[in-house]
């Protein structure tokens, strides 16, 4: 099964490894493609959009953002982590500067606030209860918070934080998953779910 990791910045290998582990656990042969061009999207069965700097990723993918949007909105099982979740959100603000006007995919009915938990040194990790996946170790690195969920999306994990208050840490809409944290660093469970969605068995 051919799956892709959007490979424009960092955090790519972690997603590749998570996909491979997920494949091993399911007994499915997985061929992981580093996606750098729109034409690579055609025959993918699942996609991960990694963390990094969402502004940079959006700009680097600018030429094929439309193609990417069509693929994800068209049902390609997709996991967006941290910056990836920002790209998938329909509404994006930054905790310091407000409106960002950055290029996004805008495919999920969620609103995010970038850098909601503070700066790099305010990064943290903790156990989060995630619907369907159980308790996951969640690493938040200059993470966004999902502050509103509507329409077709629903929250699957919540978090109480001294600064950000009670926010959503992960959401799902059809075959799209968005996490404020980095599951690829601690678990292959979500990648496994994408493969199951791709096989039509989830
Ligand atoms: N702070 C980054 C952004 O706003 C996201 C950080 C991450 O992906 N770990 O785009």
XYZ file of N, CA and C and ligand atoms in Angstrom:
616
model
N 0.846 -1.197 0.000
C 0.000 0.000 0.000
C 0.883 1.249 0.000
N 0.599 2.145 -0.941
C 1.427 3.343 -1.040
C 0.842 4.469 -0.188
N 1.640 4.989 0.735
C 1.180 6.092 1.587
C 2.202 7.221 1.492
N 1.799 8.435 1.851
C 2.689 9.572 1.699
C 2.887 10.363 2.977
N 4.048 10.990 3.062
C 4.308 11.968 4.125
C 4.711 13.257 3.420
N 3.982 14.313 3.665
C 4.334 15.596 3.067
C 5.727 15.972 3.588
N 6.680 16.088 2.674
C 8.086 16.171 3.098
C 8.710 17.499 2.691
N 8.216 18.561 3.273
C 8.713 19.886 2.912
C 9.587 20.481 4.004
N 9.431 19.955 5.225
C 10.226 20.442 6.360
C 10.653 19.248 7.196
N 10.728 19.416 8.500
C 11.169 18.316 9.362
C 10.040 17.375 9.750
N 10.319 16.518 10.754
C 9.310 15.625 11.329
C 8.822 14.578 10.317
N 9.594 14.390 9.235
C 9.165 13.503 8.152
C 9.489 12.044 8.496
N 10.733 11.801 8.939
C 11.153 10.434 9.255
C 10.296 9.796 10.333
N 9.904 10.605 11.308
C 9.088 10.088 12.404
C 7.765 9.540 11.862
N 7.180 10.269 10.912
C 5.927 9.796 10.297
C 6.167 8.579 9.412
N 7.298 8.570 8.707
C 7.611 7.405 7.865
C 7.713 6.158 8.734
N 8.440 6.296 9.850
C 8.626 5.156 10.742
C 7.301 4.694 11.338
N 6.463 5.657 11.705
C 5.162 5.306 12.286
C 4.318 4.543 11.254
N 4.343 4.968 10.005
C 3.613 4.250 8.952
C 4.155 2.832 8.787
N 5.504 2.700 8.819
C 6.112 1.367 8.643
C 5.722 0.437 9.788
N 5.801 0.984 11.014
C 5.439 0.194 12.191
C 3.966 -0.214 12.102
N 3.133 0.735 11.693
C 1.698 0.456 11.560
C 1.477 -0.677 10.553
N 2.204 -0.621 9.440
C 2.099 -1.663 8.424
C 2.499 -3.016 8.973
N 3.628 -3.031 9.726
C 4.095 -4.293 10.327
C 3.039 -4.860 11.260
N 2.480 -3.986 12.089
C 1.495 -4.450 13.072
C 0.253 -5.017 12.396
N -0.084 -4.481 11.241
C -1.286 -4.940 10.538
C -0.981 -6.036 9.525
N 0.315 -6.284 9.311
C 0.688 -7.254 8.292
C 0.409 -6.743 6.883
N 0.543 -5.441 6.711
C 0.312 -4.819 5.396
C 1.636 -4.255 4.896
N 2.011 -4.573 3.665
C 3.219 -4.001 3.086
C 2.988 -2.523 2.799
N 3.859 -1.681 3.356
C 3.663 -0.240 3.210
C 4.852 0.380 2.482
N 4.538 1.112 1.445
C 5.560 1.824 0.685
C 5.358 3.313 0.987
N 6.317 3.915 1.720
C 6.135 5.308 2.149
C 6.845 6.263 1.192
N 6.085 7.187 0.640
C 6.610 8.152 -0.325
C 6.764 9.520 0.341
N 7.916 10.154 0.101
C 8.081 11.532 0.574
C 7.436 12.444 -0.469
N 6.358 13.101 -0.095
C 5.623 13.910 -1.067
C 6.198 15.320 -1.117
N 6.690 15.674 -2.287
C 7.238 17.015 -2.490
C 6.587 17.707 -3.685
N 5.818 16.947 -4.462
C 5.195 17.470 -5.686
C 3.737 17.021 -5.736
N 2.913 17.832 -6.336
C 1.494 17.504 -6.453
C 1.231 16.206 -7.191
N 2.071 15.918 -8.192
C 1.815 14.712 -9.005
C 2.014 13.414 -8.217
N 2.680 13.507 -7.052
C 2.893 12.298 -6.247
C 1.641 11.886 -5.464
N 0.631 12.757 -5.473
C -0.550 12.495 -4.648
C -1.470 11.436 -5.242
N -1.399 11.311 -6.561
C -2.351 10.495 -7.302
C -2.671 9.125 -6.736
N -1.655 8.306 -6.491
C -1.963 6.916 -6.116
C -1.759 6.619 -4.634
N -1.789 7.669 -3.797
C -1.626 7.438 -2.359
C -2.923 6.931 -1.735
N -2.737 6.088 -0.693
C -3.906 5.559 0.013
C -4.091 6.220 1.378
N -3.057 6.916 1.856
C -3.144 7.646 3.124
C -2.028 8.685 3.130
N -2.207 9.717 3.960
C -1.245 10.818 3.968
C -1.045 11.346 5.380
N 0.211 11.702 5.703
C 0.485 12.407 6.957
C 1.034 13.785 6.617
N 0.519 14.794 7.305
C 1.049 16.148 7.168
C 1.744 16.474 8.489
N 3.083 16.508 8.475
C 3.855 16.608 9.719
C 3.833 18.006 10.346
N 4.510 18.071 11.493
C 4.697 19.358 12.154
C 5.831 20.135 11.511
N 6.093 21.269 12.054
C 7.093 22.177 11.502
C 6.575 23.578 11.673
N 6.764 24.395 10.683
C 6.235 25.753 10.724
C 5.146 25.820 9.658
N 3.908 25.971 10.103
C 2.794 25.867 9.142
C 2.877 26.920 8.040
N 3.374 28.100 8.376
C 3.508 29.149 7.357
C 4.459 28.690 6.253
N 5.593 28.132 6.672
C 6.599 27.671 5.712
C 6.063 26.512 4.880
N 5.411 25.557 5.530
C 4.885 24.392 4.798
C 3.848 24.851 3.771
N 2.961 25.746 4.187
C 1.924 26.257 3.279
C 2.539 26.961 2.081
N 3.591 27.731 2.329
C 4.246 28.452 1.225
C 4.979 27.489 0.300
N 5.659 26.503 0.885
C 6.397 25.532 0.069
C 5.460 24.677 -0.783
N 4.251 24.454 -0.269
C 3.288 23.612 -1.000
C 2.359 24.448 -1.871
N 2.638 25.722 -1.949
C 1.696 26.644 -2.578
C 1.232 26.202 -3.974
N 2.177 25.722 -4.792
C 1.858 25.373 -6.181
C 0.839 24.238 -6.281
N 0.820 23.376 -5.288
C -0.126 22.248 -5.389
C -1.080 22.146 -4.195
N -1.271 23.294 -3.537
C -2.188 23.335 -2.396
C -3.606 22.895 -2.807
N -4.009 23.342 -3.993
C -5.345 23.015 -4.508
C -5.492 21.497 -4.693
N -4.463 20.889 -5.257
C -4.449 19.442 -5.496
C -4.512 18.673 -4.172
N -3.724 19.176 -3.234
C -3.668 18.571 -1.907
C -5.043 18.679 -1.235
N -5.640 19.848 -1.357
C -6.968 20.097 -0.782
C -7.979 19.123 -1.380
N -7.959 18.970 -2.689
C -8.911 18.075 -3.351
C -8.722 16.638 -2.877
N -7.448 16.221 -2.743
C -7.173 14.844 -2.327
C -7.686 14.604 -0.904
N -7.360 15.515 0.009
C -7.734 15.324 1.421
C -9.246 15.456 1.593
N -9.817 16.495 1.006
C -11.264 16.703 1.126
C -12.022 15.601 0.392
N -11.371 14.996 -0.586
C -12.013 13.940 -1.377
C -11.981 12.580 -0.705
N -11.432 12.486 0.513
C -11.525 11.240 1.264
C -10.219 10.505 1.494
N -9.095 11.064 1.064
C -7.801 10.430 1.347
C -7.589 10.443 2.865
N -7.470 9.266 3.522
C -7.263 9.259 4.967
C -6.005 10.069 5.326
N -6.172 11.103 6.146
C -5.086 12.042 6.397
C -4.960 12.366 7.870
N -3.706 12.379 8.345
C -3.405 12.786 9.714
C -2.548 14.041 9.670
N -3.038 15.126 10.247
C -2.256 16.354 10.336
C -1.827 16.566 11.773
N -0.507 16.622 12.008
C -0.030 16.779 13.375
C 0.569 18.166 13.559
N 0.120 18.855 14.576
C 0.645 20.171 14.956
C 0.540 21.164 13.785
N 1.636 21.507 13.116
C 1.521 22.397 11.960
C 0.600 21.789 10.904
N 0.604 20.455 10.805
C -0.281 19.764 9.865
C -1.747 19.999 10.199
N -2.052 20.038 11.497
C -3.425 20.314 11.937
C -3.807 21.753 11.598
N -2.836 22.645 11.730
C -3.080 24.065 11.397
C -3.447 24.170 9.914
N -2.705 23.452 9.080
C -2.973 23.504 7.638
C -4.358 22.949 7.296
N -4.825 21.986 8.091
C -6.119 21.375 7.783
C -7.301 22.202 8.281
N -7.067 23.087 9.236
C -8.155 23.868 9.846
C -8.750 24.883 8.870
N -10.041 25.165 9.066
C -10.677 26.202 8.234
C -10.403 27.592 8.785
N -10.159 27.683 10.110
C -9.870 28.996 10.700
C -8.571 28.938 11.489
N -7.685 29.886 11.220
C -6.375 29.919 11.889
C -6.103 31.320 12.430
N -5.719 31.362 13.708
C -5.237 32.614 14.290
C -3.943 32.308 15.029
N -3.174 33.337 15.296
C -1.964 33.167 16.096
C -2.206 33.815 17.456
N -1.702 33.196 18.521
C -1.982 33.710 19.866
C -1.404 35.111 20.057
N -0.335 35.460 19.348
C 0.270 36.783 19.519
C -0.176 37.781 18.452
N -0.180 37.361 17.196
C -0.428 38.340 16.126
C -1.842 38.306 15.543
N -2.684 37.387 16.004
C -4.058 37.337 15.489
C -4.127 36.723 14.102
N -4.816 37.400 13.195
C -4.970 36.872 11.836
C -3.605 36.652 11.195
N -3.444 35.511 10.517
C -2.139 35.244 9.895
C -2.211 35.340 8.373
N -3.382 35.087 7.811
C -3.540 35.142 6.358
C -2.658 34.147 5.621
N -2.175 33.139 6.314
C -1.251 32.170 5.711
C -1.998 31.202 4.791
N -1.313 30.634 3.791
C -1.959 29.644 2.939
C -2.242 28.359 3.711
N -3.486 27.905 3.635
C -3.877 26.671 4.343
C -4.693 25.794 3.404
N -4.965 24.568 3.848
C -5.850 23.700 3.084
C -7.304 24.030 3.400
N -7.571 24.313 4.693
C -8.925 24.674 5.092
C -9.942 23.585 4.796
N -9.651 22.353 5.237
C -10.532 21.235 4.924
C -11.340 20.721 6.119
N -10.971 21.121 7.335
C -11.688 20.601 8.508
C -12.443 21.708 9.233
N -13.609 21.342 9.775
C -14.430 22.296 10.514
C -13.859 22.505 11.917
N -12.665 23.047 11.967
C -12.036 23.354 13.255
C -11.347 24.722 13.165
N -11.307 25.414 14.320
C -10.564 26.674 14.408
C -9.382 26.443 15.338
N -8.205 26.876 14.928
C -7.016 26.675 15.771
C -6.373 28.018 16.110
N -5.713 28.030 17.275
C -4.886 29.170 17.662
C -3.449 28.669 17.712
N -2.609 29.248 16.887
C -1.205 28.839 16.841
C -0.482 29.275 18.110
N 0.474 28.471 18.502
C 1.321 28.774 19.663
C 0.498 29.100 20.914
N -0.599 28.353 21.098
C -1.551 28.658 22.169
C -0.986 28.386 23.553
N 0.040 27.542 23.632
C 0.571 27.155 24.947
C 1.863 27.887 25.285
N 2.194 28.888 24.480
C 3.403 29.651 24.766
C 4.521 29.334 23.794
N 5.719 29.654 24.204
C 6.871 29.540 23.316
C 7.502 28.151 23.387
N 8.620 28.008 22.683
C 9.327 26.722 22.622
C 9.561 26.134 24.018
N 10.011 26.977 24.958
C 10.348 26.465 26.302
C 9.092 26.040 27.072
N 7.927 26.421 26.581
C 6.690 26.006 27.231
C 6.163 24.696 26.654
N 6.995 24.030 25.828
C 6.594 22.731 25.289
C 6.472 21.729 26.441
N 5.615 20.728 26.286
C 5.356 19.793 27.385
C 4.833 18.474 26.834
N 4.814 17.463 27.701
C 4.177 16.208 27.302
C 3.379 15.631 28.445
N 2.315 14.945 28.107
C 1.471 14.328 29.112
C 0.606 13.242 28.476
N -0.071 12.473 29.317
C -0.972 11.450 28.793
C -2.308 12.084 28.447
N -2.814 11.752 27.279
C -4.109 12.285 26.854
C -5.004 11.113 26.489
N -6.252 11.218 26.895
C -7.240 10.182 26.574
C -7.845 10.506 25.211
N -7.631 9.645 24.246
C -8.109 9.925 22.900
C -9.152 8.877 22.504
N -10.327 9.348 22.137
C -11.402 8.445 21.732
C -10.904 7.478 20.657
N -11.231 6.240 20.777
C -10.847 5.145 19.872
C -9.419 4.649 20.117
N -8.498 5.551 20.550
C -7.092 5.170 20.677
C -6.659 4.927 22.121
N -7.498 5.307 23.086
C -7.133 5.137 24.485
C -6.134 6.183 24.945
N -5.319 5.824 25.939
C -4.367 6.786 26.496
C -3.128 6.854 25.614
N -2.815 8.030 25.130
C -1.611 8.227 24.319
C -0.698 9.216 25.011
N 0.607 8.974 24.898
C 1.575 9.955 25.374
C 1.610 11.072 24.328
N 1.339 12.286 24.746
C 1.204 13.376 23.772
C 2.266 14.449 24.004
N 3.047 14.709 22.978
C 4.112 15.711 23.056
C 3.634 16.976 22.340
N 3.640 18.078 23.071
C 3.199 19.362 22.511
C 4.416 20.258 22.331
N 4.728 20.616 21.086
C 5.891 21.457 20.802
C 5.428 22.732 20.101
N 5.474 23.816 20.788
C 4.912 25.076 20.244
C 3.590 24.790 19.533
N 2.756 24.109 20.281
C 1.566 23.509 19.674
C 0.428 24.508 19.510
N -0.435 24.228 18.559
C -1.672 24.993 18.457
C -2.712 24.381 19.399
N -3.770 25.127 19.700
C -4.927 24.545 20.383
C -6.083 24.572 19.401
N -6.891 23.534 19.460
C -8.128 23.547 18.671
C -9.175 24.182 19.571
N -9.651 25.355 19.188
C -10.504 26.126 20.099
C -11.988 26.061 19.747
N -12.291 25.559 18.549
C -13.690 25.431 18.162
C -13.810 24.289 17.162
N -14.872 23.523 17.329
C -15.120 22.378 16.447
C -16.587 22.440 16.060
N -16.892 22.349 14.786
C -18.290 22.453 14.367
C -18.543 21.532 13.175
N -19.785 21.577 12.684
C -20.136 20.874 11.443
C -19.800 19.398 11.481
N -19.007 18.964 10.531
C -18.699 17.546 10.406
C -17.596 17.061 11.339
N -16.915 17.972 11.999
C -15.800 17.566 12.871
C -16.278 17.356 14.305
N -15.561 16.498 15.030
C -15.862 16.346 16.463
C -14.583 16.150 17.247
N -14.604 16.645 18.494
C -13.414 16.499 19.328
C -13.213 15.047 19.728
N -11.981 14.548 19.697
C -11.731 13.185 20.199
C -10.752 13.194 21.370
N -10.203 14.364 21.705
C -9.344 14.467 22.893
C -9.398 15.895 23.413
N -9.384 16.003 24.741
C -9.405 17.335 25.353
C -8.235 17.489 26.305
N -7.989 18.744 26.651
C -6.832 19.046 27.490
C -7.123 20.303 28.299
N -6.748 20.255 29.598
C -6.856 21.462 30.427
C -5.459 21.994 30.630
N -5.269 23.255 30.308
C -3.924 23.827 30.382
C -3.997 25.159 31.119
N -3.023 25.424 32.010
C -3.083 26.649 32.815
C -3.174 27.928 31.978
N -2.569 27.922 30.832
C -2.572 29.137 30.009
C -3.697 29.143 28.982
N -3.856 28.020 28.302
C -4.814 27.973 27.189
C -6.227 27.642 27.644
N -6.368 27.154 28.905
C -7.688 26.771 29.382
C -8.076 25.396 28.879
N -9.401 25.138 28.785
C -9.845 23.836 28.324
C -9.983 23.868 26.806
N -9.165 23.084 26.141
C -9.146 23.112 24.677
C -9.227 21.685 24.131
N -9.405 21.602 22.830
C -9.436 20.306 22.159
C -8.022 19.992 21.676
N -7.568 18.764 21.935
C -6.209 18.376 21.537
C -6.192 17.558 20.250
N -7.349 16.983 19.894
C -7.434 16.218 18.649
C -8.881 16.202 18.175
N -9.050 16.186 16.850
C -10.393 16.170 16.279
C -10.412 15.267 15.062
N -11.610 14.790 14.753
C -11.777 13.939 13.565
C -12.948 14.434 12.732
N -12.799 14.384 11.444
C -13.909 14.658 10.517
C -13.783 13.646 9.382
N -14.710 12.731 9.298
C -14.655 11.653 8.309
C -13.290 10.955 8.366
N -12.527 10.983 7.280
C -11.239 10.282 7.274
C -10.074 11.221 7.582
N -10.380 12.379 8.195
C -9.320 13.339 8.540
C -9.142 13.412 10.057
N -7.884 13.323 10.485
C -7.552 13.460 11.902
C -6.600 14.633 12.062
N -6.864 15.477 13.061
C -5.955 16.585 13.354
C -5.577 16.515 14.822
N -4.265 16.566 15.101
C -3.817 16.546 16.492
C -2.940 17.763 16.767
N -3.154 18.385 17.921
C -2.313 19.521 18.321
C -0.929 19.013 18.711
N -0.872 17.726 19.099
C 0.380 17.135 19.572
C 1.018 16.283 18.474
N 2.067 15.533 18.830
C 2.840 14.755 17.856
C 2.744 13.252 18.131
N 1.672 12.588 17.715
C 1.548 11.145 17.968
C 2.678 10.347 17.321
N 3.216 10.838 16.215
C 4.274 10.100 15.492
C 5.518 9.885 16.360
N 5.664 10.672 17.435
C 6.840 10.521 18.308
C 6.668 9.399 19.318
N 5.423 9.008 19.585
C 5.212 8.058 20.679
C 4.400 6.818 20.310
N 3.683 6.857 19.188
C 2.786 5.738 18.882
C 2.539 5.623 17.377
N 2.217 4.410 16.943
C 1.829 4.224 15.534
C 0.323 4.023 15.421
N -0.384 4.202 16.534
C -1.821 3.880 16.563
C -2.629 4.676 15.538
N -2.308 5.936 15.417
C -3.103 6.757 14.488
C -2.769 6.448 13.030
N -1.515 6.124 12.759
C -1.122 5.731 11.401
C -1.772 4.397 11.027
N -1.866 3.532 12.048
C -2.508 2.239 11.849
C -3.982 2.442 11.478
N -4.603 3.371 12.163
C -6.004 3.679 11.869
C -6.158 4.187 10.430
N -5.212 5.024 9.973
C -5.264 5.504 8.585
C -5.190 4.332 7.607
N -4.302 3.381 7.903
C -4.178 2.213 7.026
C -5.471 1.398 7.035
N -6.072 1.316 8.208
C -7.349 0.581 8.301
C -8.440 1.300 7.514
N -8.453 2.621 7.613
C -9.417 3.398 6.817
C -9.181 3.142 5.334
N -7.902 3.128 4.952
C -7.548 2.932 3.542
C -7.992 1.557 3.049
N -7.938 0.575 3.947
C -8.374 -0.782 3.551
C -9.889 -0.940 3.636
N -10.528 0.127 4.139
C -11.996 0.070 4.285
C -12.433 -0.809 5.426
N -11.563 -0.960 6.435
C -11.903 -1.866 7.538
C -12.077 -1.142 8.867
N -12.087 0.177 8.846
C -12.251 0.888 10.126
C -13.628 1.517 10.165
N 4.249 26.567 16.004
C 4.144 25.912 14.726
C 3.155 26.647 13.836
O 2.452 27.472 14.320
C 3.709 24.468 14.891
C 4.740 23.702 15.694
C 4.819 22.241 15.402
O 4.399 21.758 14.346
N 5.450 21.506 16.282
O 3.104 26.421 12.668
